[in-house]
Coordinates of C-alpha atoms in Angstrom, one line a residue:
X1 CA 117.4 152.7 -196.1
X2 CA 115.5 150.7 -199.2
X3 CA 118.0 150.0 -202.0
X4 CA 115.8 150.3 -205.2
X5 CA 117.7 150.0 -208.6
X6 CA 114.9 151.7 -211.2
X7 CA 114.8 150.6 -215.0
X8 CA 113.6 153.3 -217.5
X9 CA 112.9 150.4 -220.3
X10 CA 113.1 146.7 -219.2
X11 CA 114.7 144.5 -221.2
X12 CA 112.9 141.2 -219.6
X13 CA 110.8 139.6 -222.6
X14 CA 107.6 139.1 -220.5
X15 CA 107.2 142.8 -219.5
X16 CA 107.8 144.3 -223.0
X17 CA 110.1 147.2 -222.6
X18 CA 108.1 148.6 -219.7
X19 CA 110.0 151.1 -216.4
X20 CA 110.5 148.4 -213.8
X21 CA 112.5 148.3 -210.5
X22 CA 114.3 145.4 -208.2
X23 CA 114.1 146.1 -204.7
X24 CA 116.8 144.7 -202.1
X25 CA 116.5 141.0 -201.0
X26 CA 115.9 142.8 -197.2
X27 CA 112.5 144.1 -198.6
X28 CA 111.2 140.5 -198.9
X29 CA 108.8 139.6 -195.8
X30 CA 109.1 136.4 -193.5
X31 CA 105.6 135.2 -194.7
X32 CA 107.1 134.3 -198.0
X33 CA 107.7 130.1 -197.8
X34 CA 109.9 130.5 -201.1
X35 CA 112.9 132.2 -199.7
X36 CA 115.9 130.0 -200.3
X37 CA 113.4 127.3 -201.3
X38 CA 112.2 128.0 -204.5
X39 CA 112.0 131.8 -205.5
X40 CA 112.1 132.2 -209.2
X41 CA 114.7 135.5 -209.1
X42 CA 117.1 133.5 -206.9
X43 CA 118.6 132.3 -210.5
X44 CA 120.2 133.5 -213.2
X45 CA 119.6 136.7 -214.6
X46 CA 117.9 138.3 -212.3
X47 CA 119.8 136.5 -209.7
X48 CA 122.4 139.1 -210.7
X49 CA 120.7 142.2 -210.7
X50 CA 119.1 141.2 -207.7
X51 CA 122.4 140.7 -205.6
X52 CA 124.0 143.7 -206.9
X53 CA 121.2 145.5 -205.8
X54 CA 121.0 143.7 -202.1
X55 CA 124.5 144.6 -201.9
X56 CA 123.9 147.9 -202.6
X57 CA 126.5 148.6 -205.7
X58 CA 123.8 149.4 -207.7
X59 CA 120.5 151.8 -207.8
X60 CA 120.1 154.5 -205.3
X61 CA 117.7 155.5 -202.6
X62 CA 114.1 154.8 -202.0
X63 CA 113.3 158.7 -202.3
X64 CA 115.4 158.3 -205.6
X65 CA 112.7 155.6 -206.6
X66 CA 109.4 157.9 -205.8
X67 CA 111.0 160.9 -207.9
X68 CA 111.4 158.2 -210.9
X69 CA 108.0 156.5 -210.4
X70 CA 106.3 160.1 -210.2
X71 CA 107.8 161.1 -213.5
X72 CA 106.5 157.9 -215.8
X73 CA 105.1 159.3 -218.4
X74 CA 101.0 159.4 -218.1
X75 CA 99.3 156.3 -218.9
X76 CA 102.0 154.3 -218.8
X77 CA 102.8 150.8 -217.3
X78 CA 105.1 150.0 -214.8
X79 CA 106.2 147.1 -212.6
X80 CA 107.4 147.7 -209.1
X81 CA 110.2 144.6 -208.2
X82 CA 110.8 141.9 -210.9
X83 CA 112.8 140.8 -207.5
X84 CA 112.3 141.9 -203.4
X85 CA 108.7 143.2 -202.3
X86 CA 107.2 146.4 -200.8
X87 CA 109.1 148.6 -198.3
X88 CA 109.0 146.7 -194.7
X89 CA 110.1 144.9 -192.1
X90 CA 109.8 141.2 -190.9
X91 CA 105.8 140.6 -191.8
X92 CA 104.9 144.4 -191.5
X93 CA 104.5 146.8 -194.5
X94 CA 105.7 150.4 -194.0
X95 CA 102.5 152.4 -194.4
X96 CA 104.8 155.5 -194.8
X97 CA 106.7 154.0 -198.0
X98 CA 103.5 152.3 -199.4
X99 CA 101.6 154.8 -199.6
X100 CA 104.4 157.6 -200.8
X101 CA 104.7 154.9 -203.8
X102 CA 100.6 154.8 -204.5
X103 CA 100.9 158.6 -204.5
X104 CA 104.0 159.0 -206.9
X105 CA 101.7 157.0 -208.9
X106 CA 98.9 158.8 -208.4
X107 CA 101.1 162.0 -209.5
X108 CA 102.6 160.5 -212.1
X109 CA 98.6 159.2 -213.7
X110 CA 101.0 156.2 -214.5
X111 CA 99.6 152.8 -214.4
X112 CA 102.2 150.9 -211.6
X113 CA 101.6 147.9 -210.6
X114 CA 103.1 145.3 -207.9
X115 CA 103.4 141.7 -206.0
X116 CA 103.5 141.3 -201.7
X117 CA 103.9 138.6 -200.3
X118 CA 103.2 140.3 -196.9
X119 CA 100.7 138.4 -195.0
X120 CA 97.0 139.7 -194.9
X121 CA 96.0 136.3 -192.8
X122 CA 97.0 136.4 -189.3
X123 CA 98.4 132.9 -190.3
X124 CA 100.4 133.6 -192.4
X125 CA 102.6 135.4 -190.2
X126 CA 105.6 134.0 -189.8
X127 CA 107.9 137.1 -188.0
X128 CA 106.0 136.1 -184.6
X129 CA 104.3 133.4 -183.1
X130 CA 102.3 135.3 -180.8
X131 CA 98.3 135.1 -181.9
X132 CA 97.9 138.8 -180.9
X133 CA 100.8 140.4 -182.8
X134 CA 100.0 137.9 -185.7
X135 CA 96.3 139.2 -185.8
X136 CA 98.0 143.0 -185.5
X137 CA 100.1 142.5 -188.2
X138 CA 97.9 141.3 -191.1
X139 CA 95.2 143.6 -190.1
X140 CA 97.8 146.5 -190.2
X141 CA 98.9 144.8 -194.1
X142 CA 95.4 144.8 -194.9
X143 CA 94.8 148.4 -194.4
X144 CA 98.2 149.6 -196.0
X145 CA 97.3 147.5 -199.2
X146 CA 93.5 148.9 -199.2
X147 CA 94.7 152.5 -198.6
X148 CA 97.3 152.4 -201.5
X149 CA 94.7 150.9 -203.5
X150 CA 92.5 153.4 -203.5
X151 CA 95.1 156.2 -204.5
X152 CA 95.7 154.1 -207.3
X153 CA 98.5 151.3 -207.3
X154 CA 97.9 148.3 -208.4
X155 CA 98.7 145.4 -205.4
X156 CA 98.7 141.7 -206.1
X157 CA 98.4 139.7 -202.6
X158 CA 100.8 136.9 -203.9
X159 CA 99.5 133.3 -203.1
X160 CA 101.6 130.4 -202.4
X161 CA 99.7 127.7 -203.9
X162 CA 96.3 127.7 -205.7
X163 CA 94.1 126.9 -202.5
X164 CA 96.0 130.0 -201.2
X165 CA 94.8 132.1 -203.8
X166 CA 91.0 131.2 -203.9
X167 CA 91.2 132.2 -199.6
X168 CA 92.9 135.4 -200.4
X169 CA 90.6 136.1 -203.1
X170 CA 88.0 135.3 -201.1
X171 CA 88.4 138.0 -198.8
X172 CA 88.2 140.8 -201.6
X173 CA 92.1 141.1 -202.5
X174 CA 93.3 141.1 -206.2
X175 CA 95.7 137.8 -205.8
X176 CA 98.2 136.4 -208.3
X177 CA 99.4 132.8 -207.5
X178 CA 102.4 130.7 -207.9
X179 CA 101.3 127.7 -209.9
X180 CA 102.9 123.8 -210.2
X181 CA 104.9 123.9 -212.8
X182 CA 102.9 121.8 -215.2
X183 CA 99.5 124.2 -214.7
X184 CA 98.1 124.8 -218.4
X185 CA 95.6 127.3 -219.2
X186 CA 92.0 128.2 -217.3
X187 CA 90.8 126.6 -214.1
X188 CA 88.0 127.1 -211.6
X189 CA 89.2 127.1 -207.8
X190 CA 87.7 126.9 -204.4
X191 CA 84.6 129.4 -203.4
X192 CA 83.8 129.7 -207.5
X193 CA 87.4 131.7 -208.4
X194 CA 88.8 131.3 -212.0
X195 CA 92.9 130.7 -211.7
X196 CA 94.2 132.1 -215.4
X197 CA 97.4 130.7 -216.6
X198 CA 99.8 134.4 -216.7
X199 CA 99.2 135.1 -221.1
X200 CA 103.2 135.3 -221.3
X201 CA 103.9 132.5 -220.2
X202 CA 102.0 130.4 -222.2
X203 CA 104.3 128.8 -225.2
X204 CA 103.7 130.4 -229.0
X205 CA 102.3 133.4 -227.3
X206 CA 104.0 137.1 -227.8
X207 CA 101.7 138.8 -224.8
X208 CA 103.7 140.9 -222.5
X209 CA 102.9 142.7 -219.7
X210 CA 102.4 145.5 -221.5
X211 CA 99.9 144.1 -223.9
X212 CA 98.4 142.4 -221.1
X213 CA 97.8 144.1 -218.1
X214 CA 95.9 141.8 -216.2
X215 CA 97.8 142.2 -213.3
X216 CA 97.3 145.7 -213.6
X217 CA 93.7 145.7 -213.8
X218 CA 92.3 146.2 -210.5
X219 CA 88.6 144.4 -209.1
X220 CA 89.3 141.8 -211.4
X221 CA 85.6 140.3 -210.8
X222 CA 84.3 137.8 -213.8
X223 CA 80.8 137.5 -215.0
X224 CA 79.9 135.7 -211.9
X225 CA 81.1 138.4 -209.4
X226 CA 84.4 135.7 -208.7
X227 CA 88.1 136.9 -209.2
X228 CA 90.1 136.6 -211.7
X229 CA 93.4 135.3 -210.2
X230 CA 96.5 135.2 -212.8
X231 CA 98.4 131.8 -212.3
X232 CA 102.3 131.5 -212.9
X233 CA 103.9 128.2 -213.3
X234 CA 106.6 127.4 -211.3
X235 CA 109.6 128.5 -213.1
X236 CA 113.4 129.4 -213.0
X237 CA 116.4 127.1 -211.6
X238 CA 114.2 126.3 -208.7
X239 CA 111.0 125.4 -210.0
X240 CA 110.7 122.2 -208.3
X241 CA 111.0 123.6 -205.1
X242 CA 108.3 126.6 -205.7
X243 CA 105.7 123.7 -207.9
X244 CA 106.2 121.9 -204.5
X245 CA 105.0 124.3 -202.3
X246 CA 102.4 125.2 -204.8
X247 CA 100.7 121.6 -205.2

């Protein structure tokens, strides 16, 4: 079972009064280096929700989740997880749940949008050491994303660093990166990318996600046929942690 605790209107400031949903802590992949070591929701507010959810005394059902996601209104945005990740197991998405989710979307003509950290690199797979299963794994995650793409739902490969981010990007993915904590506004990366500081972070600024929607906007591909990779600084009680692994 997926615990998924689904928000009608969020009240986080960034995402301006958008449906969003936390899935449990379970849902989180091994890939991801900022478990215990930096993760942004692993503090305050959202470490809340985020444990109640994990523990299961609050939200409902994954099933419960695709009935709410297929009836967003149409046009609308949505965030799947301000905390936990896409249905799976270890390093390996469920294809089943993904693309049940792309096609509530699809349903729904909502606009739903979403961060993995499961590995589309074989090394970046952590659940196994073996070469072969790492290889089976990310080629699997690869195919799961693309598929669920197509139908619809927006998937952000998340990157651990801004070198991580111009490799993923570089292999055709839509990628946001975690940033060190002192990145300010527009960069150019590795193989021609542009990193792009996340608008609501960026101090004296009102932009939400809903005003936004750059993470949202799938093929981001500037001028010069490079992607557009949003960048957020390392934040939250653990920031120094996560602006380490990102330097």
């Amino acid at each position: 079972m997926t615990q998924v605790h689904t928000i009608t209107l969020s009240q986080a400031s960034k995402l301006g009064g958008i449906p969003a949903t936390y899935s449990e802590r379970k849902t989180c992949p091994d890939a991801c280096p900022m478990m215990d070591n930096g993760c942004y929701a692993a503090g305050g507010h959202v470490a809340i929700h985020w444990a109640a959810v994990s523990k299961h005394e609050t939200g409902g059902s994954f099933a419960q989740s695709i009935k709410f996601i297929a009836s967003t209104p149409a046009g609308s945005l949505g965030r799947w997880n301000i905390a936990g990740d896409l249905p799976g197991s270890g390093d390996k998405l469920d294809r089943a749940k993904v693309i049940r989710l792309a096609k509530a979307n699809a349903k729904a003509r909502a606009q739903w949008f979403t961060f993995t950290h499961y590995p589309v690199r074989a090394q970046d797979v952590r659940a196994t050491t073996n070469p072969a299963q790492r290889r089976i794994i990310a080629r699997h995650n690869r195919s799961v994303i693309r598929d669920a793409i197509k139908l619809g739902f927006a998937i952000n490969v998340s990157a651990n660093s801004p070198k991580h981010a111009a490799k993923l990007a570089s292999m055709g993915f839509d990628v946001a990166s975690v940033a060190p904590m002192d990145w300010i506004g527009t960069r150019k990366l590795e193989g021609g990318h542009i990193g792009v500081q996340c608008p609501a972070t960026i101090k004296g600024r009102s932009t939400t996600c809903n005003t936004c929607r750059l993470c949202q906007n799938m093929g981001r591909i500037s001028a010069s046929k490079a992607r557009v990779i949003p960048m957020f600084p390392a934040h939250g009680a653990s920031k120094r942690k996560a602006s380490a692994i990102a330097a």
